Amino acid sequence: MSATWGRKFKITIFGESHGSHIGIVLDGVPSGTKIDMDSIIEEMDRRAPGRNDISTARRESDSPEIISGIFEGRATGAPLTMIIKNKDHRSNDYSQVRDIMRPGHADYSSREKYKGFNDYRGSGHFSGRITAPLVFVGAIAKQILEEKDIYISSHIASVKNIKDEKFSEETLNKEVFKRLKKESLPLLNKSKREIIHRKIIEAKEEGDSLGGTVECSVVGLKAGVGDPFFESIESVISSLMFSIPAVKGIEFGSGFDMSKMLGSQANDEFYYDLDDKVRTRTNHNGGINGGISNGMPIVFTLAIKAPSSISKKQRSINLKTKSNQDFELKGRHDPIIIPRVIPVVEACAAISILDCLLVDGSEIKW
Amino acid sequence: MSATWGRKFKITIFGESHGSHIGIVLDGVPSGTKIDMDSIIEEMDRRAPGRNDISTARRESDSPEIISGIFEGRATGAPLTMIIKNKDHRSNDYSQVRDIMRPGHADYSSREKYKGFNDYRGSGHFSGRITAPLVFVGAIAKQILEEKDIYISSHIASVKNIKDEKFSEETLNKEVFKRLKKESLPLLNKSKREIIHRKIIEAKEEGDSLGGTVECSVVGLKAGVGDPFFESIESVISSLMFSIPAVKGIEFGSGFDMSKMLGSQANDEFYYDLDDKVRTRTNHNGGINGGISNGMPIVFTLAIKAPSSISKKQRSINLKTKSNQDFELKGRHDPIIIPRVIPVVEACAAISILDCLLVDGSEIKW
Amino acid sequence: MSATWGRKFKITIFGESHGSHIGIVLDGVPSGTKIDMDSIIEEMDRRAPGRNDISTARRESDSPEIISGIFEGRATGAPLTMIIKNKDHRSNDYSQVRDIMRPGHADYSSREKYKGFNDYRGSGHFSGRITAPLVFVGAIAKQILEEKDIYISSHIASVKNIKDEKFSEETLNKEVFKRLKKESLPLLNKSKREIIHRKIIEAKEEGDSLGGTVECSVVGLKAGVGDPFFESIESVISSLMFSIPAVKGIEFGSGFDMSKMLGSQANDEFYYDLDDKVRTRTNHNGGINGGISNGMPIVFTLAIKAPSSISKKQRSINLKTKSNQDFELKGRHDPIIIPRVIPVVEACAAISILDCLLVDGSEIKW
Amino acid sequence: MSATWGRKFKITIFGESHGSHIGIVLDGVPSGTKIDMDSIIEEMDRRAPGRNDISTARRESDSPEIISGIFEGRATGAPLTMIIKNKDHRSNDYSQVRDIMRPGHADYSSREKYKGFNDYRGSGHFSGRITAPLVFVGAIAKQILEEKDIYISSHIASVKNIKDEKFSEETLNKEVFKRLKKESLPLLNKSKREIIHRKIIEAKEEGDSLGGTVECSVVGLKAGVGDPFFESIESVISSLMFSIPAVKGIEFGSGFDMSKMLGSQANDEFYYDLDDKVRTRTNHNGGINGGISNGMPIVFTLAIKAPSSISKKQRSINLKTKSNQDFELKGRHDPIIIPRVIPVVEACAAISILDCLLVDGSEIKW
């Protein structure tokens, strides 16, 4: 527990990497919402593996099948369910993980939790593959938000110690967002592409992997959305983001850098712009004051650890023999997961913000 | 919404800075739990203002009054309610905030949300004062956890750009925890105390304020606690931590530094120690794999922004005159909030971990 | 657990009969709602004991004190908290209930649940007195509903085997509702008043008590409110109604009588009335089809058992001596609770319906 | 919303009568639980139509397919998902319901709620068919409860005005439960079978339908389970029971009859039996005091209305032509739904009670 998240836009995920299907139930999509399958497939393809030389060659077939909640191309308002059939089982690749606990993975912690009954093949329910259904729902959420002129985008903020620039007023626009969506290594500063690509290929050749950070922004959200304390926008977004395997940190606006600022620097001063719209001169708070949006872009950055699956020899334990044991992980692995995590991050941002908006909009319709 | 947090150890907070009372309802405290008021008061005093030269001189009287849920010194199992009467109103200090939106505060965002009906005096429901009840409940949670040999401690990890050292095996023990609890500037490396104190006094004299980071650790938690995805330990802890005003970032284990590591560095390798206990050689993952505890100490660090209330002249807007307007904030302000945030962080850690444990323990008692 | 109910109009109750206070936190009242204390007091007085010869002479002083969430007479949108100080302790009256389990009461079941740590004085948290805060919140809900022309009323449908008539088109109107609200024995057919009053006095004189049924109706609710399955209007209303001590049954529309009808009788046929409004010719379904309102009055009836506290000698057990033991309950008791339950029923109806409406209204405000 | 129910044993249902699949996600089944498919199929067959002359001849193929959460025959602890492929579409049978609102059905209320986007074919998401997944999960819950010696059974308490006897100490035992499970018309008093069967055939021949009541009991539940107020056993059970289409009333123990008793009759007096076990001399309260089990059998009765689908000519409205219009419903219909509702009632009882037990069992495992 719990496989269910959300207050008004509620999702329930299920499935294991090597089970028969993975999928999701979405409860709360407004009736009449047009479901554009093309843009759903487009988003899901961004997450799919095997698209280029920096991604694992395993070829999953992520063809989503909607089995409830749609009638004549539109959401009925009843629960919308999507399943994906798992095709690429080859479970022999994973037989060794039954007894040897892979470092960085949930093998040991989940085995303790479930008393050994968990499906250990390919991380089972803990597989990154379970994020595919999140991208499916995120694509629907994006469609709904875009009708309200709310747009979400993200880019690689860093790989190892190589940094991209941060989002700024110049880059927070639809053209840039469109470009970022198409790139296999979405960067604001394209000159960093080559060195990052080289680092990835190096790690791949050494059987190692790389981490980094992702910056995400939501533009177009009006002031006054979100709640104090337990349902602050930060609380809602972070609770969902930490559901994404490999996320180990989140900061809003200037985040950890903000901790080094004086109050006089960190405070985002308000002003009326030429159109008499309230804005802030800086956006260190990432568009959120007291848990509630202030009308500036929502900005947050995630720390993504390097994929735990590497080919290099590692030390670990064998629970069967109850002894320490070195091992090498067979199979092909992603040397970096960030490009594939990016659509998941955007999906979770879309789901979070849409849920906040639907909660916020509650009032008697009459 | 929503003032309620928790699944099995459920809290509901209420109150405004200048209302008649603040308080909390705790639902789910196991019946028969002895409530030690002395240790509750001790924890609440750590958060109280006016204790030294680095804290505001406002003197709140945080005497908690338990009005339900206790009978003959023990929790009955029914909702336990605590209220604190607000004494220090002096609301004239805050009259200017009705129209001028203080930068960094929730004045503007909450006004938009509540259509102008929010209690604007002293930040109202958005006041840091509302965290006092969290410390009250946290003290009860700590008592329950300590009976299971689970201990929580934290220290100032940095102020501005001056860093303390990080928790290590040498410092994660009860003696150090006891020392940290007593200090007004809890630091692992005491030699940093003087320079940090001087920085704070300087900021205070300039009418400015300082931010920093807090590192918190939970030791003694067995492996197998927590859940995959939406109720991962990271999701649960972060959702509560972002309820604390001024928190703008959280990282687990090595967090953002981990994003710079190779997979071969970031993976915490397992081994059997001399007592045949499973441990990891490093703890970059902060004691959590796949959202579930792995038996190592839970470690996380928070980015705390400098207090938004500063005496320096600031630029802002006046919503009444609909014009830009400079202003100076009257009254005395905390030049740094971190020492007072620390007991709140520990309280939220205790509440989160206890909730995870109670959820995890669910099985049929027979 | 759990002291909290509601999705968008969320309440958290607390308190014991002989503790220092009872009270409630209301989260989700729309900001700007005018709080009319006079009508709140009027509703709470309907529930208060000691008003006439058919009610216990204990005189509770139910003066509600609002301690958060209100500013300048209006709801701020932050949690609204109300407490009532318990004045009439006289706990010696209840000393015998520590060991002797009163039949019909929660003495034994709660003692088992809480392992003997429950506050047993005056039923503690299980006291009917805890419904006073529900009436407080219900009064606020009624104010909000009445602005939307939704009205709630109820009457004594039966006492023992003496039946009042049922609500009909002739009696479902504001004049009748106003009259019912003022009467100590609210009946549609006033000719039944005398015999019912006599039965009550007889039971009182014998140290016994009487049960009956209450019919409640909500008029003015449009079609399309509520949800299929788990959040059907019936599910939502019944879950709250069974929180009221003494309620042992609920039926919607013709309920149990409906089980005796043929489908051709039970089906409420639709028609367009002269104003082209959709209506049904009968209302056996109580205004609900498939869990969702159909625009006809919501109607439901509750079975209320006779008060368990009677003066007559009863047989029971003494947990201390572990033996069977006869006993007589000291003190004065209500010979019938129905007149005092009626405002609680209406309050719970108002809370349920408002919560459904607020949930239903969720959509993006833009 | 909301398709999700439960606190620790959490279900999410989905599907439409004429969509591609119906199904359910079960979150919270204890890891290691053996899943006995034979007994699942047996329960689901009890609900399936077309088994005899009193049931519709439509032949659904309810072959449940488990697509997640099971590994080597046991629950993994991750979400367990089951889907059923819909085979018998023949959607032309339902084309008339697009515009003509069938009395007693959710056609009109759901159309208002979903603004006309609901799937109207065969009642769509409002179809009784969606209860098949509840029976699936109920069968798993029953297996878990039976290992704790908790048994659930039910019988037809009445059809129209013909009454079966009530459960008594003589009939609340496993032999009777086993017999009831096998019968197409489960009755305690078998002599009523013939007249009830004749009434059903008569109704069928007239194109009409019959309602009745179902009595259900849970035996073996210890005292102390459940919660006061909002999560009383009555609240939990009733909220789930009203999810079953056709249920219009519920009473616990003697329920509405209890409203006619004096307090001295209604109070269930406690006594120590020969084994020093606490029992009550009567069980008018249906095993529940103050929302919490008292160790006696849980007993409740449901009012089930006659199926709304009848062949007789009915009056209604045509929303397209905006006029009153008579119509006759094509197709074959169940003249009575009670025999098929019974396994659904038992499933919902099992799910409710198991959820209460799992919530109640929460304490720190150490």
mmCIF file of C-alpha atoms in Angstrom, chain B residues 16 48 61 78 80 83 97 105 113 129 138 160 168 205 215 230 234 268 292 298 304 308 330 344 362 365:
data_model
loop_
_atom_site.group_PDB
_atom_site.id
_atom_site.type_symbol
_atom_site.label_atom_id
_atom_site.label_comp_id
_atom_site.label_asym_id
_atom_site.label_seq_id
_atom_site.Cartn_x
_atom_site.Cartn_y
_atom_site.Cartn_z
ATOM 1 C CA GLU B 16 -4.158 31.595 13.538
ATOM 2 C CA ALA B 48 9.743 28.720 21.654
ATOM 3 C CA SER B 61 3.534 31.485 26.271
ATOM 4 C CA ALA B 78 -10.019 8.537 21.532
ATOM 5 C CA LEU B 80 -6.336 13.635 21.862
ATOM 6 C CA ILE B 83 -4.906 23.831 22.567
ATOM 7 C CA VAL B 97 0.137 43.837 6.083
ATOM 8 C CA HIS B 105 5.296 35.547 2.766
ATOM 9 C CA LYS B 113 -6.890 31.903 -2.683
ATOM 10 C CA ARG B 129 3.511 29.618 15.157
ATOM 11 C CA GLY B 138 6.047 14.972 17.738
ATOM 12 C CA LYS B 160 24.669 30.497 4.602
ATOM 13 C CA SER B 168 28.555 9.692 10.427
ATOM 14 C CA GLU B 205 22.246 44.215 13.162
ATOM 15 C CA GLU B 215 20.336 17.356 8.578
ATOM 16 C CA PHE B 230 2.954 6.773 -3.465
ATOM 17 C CA GLU B 234 10.497 9.661 0.980
ATOM 18 C CA ASP B 268 25.389 1.084 -1.318
ATOM 19 C CA ILE B 292 11.306 1.075 1.932
ATOM 20 C CA ILE B 298 17.288 7.236 7.629
ATOM 21 C CA ILE B 304 15.610 26.332 4.937
ATOM 22 C CA SER B 308 11.059 36.521 5.101
ATOM 23 C CA LYS B 330 8.102 47.059 12.061
ATOM 24 C CA VAL B 344 9.770 20.974 14.279
ATOM 25 C CA SER B 362 -1.386 -3.814 10.123
ATOM 26 C CA LYS B 365 -4.465 -9.501 15.742
#
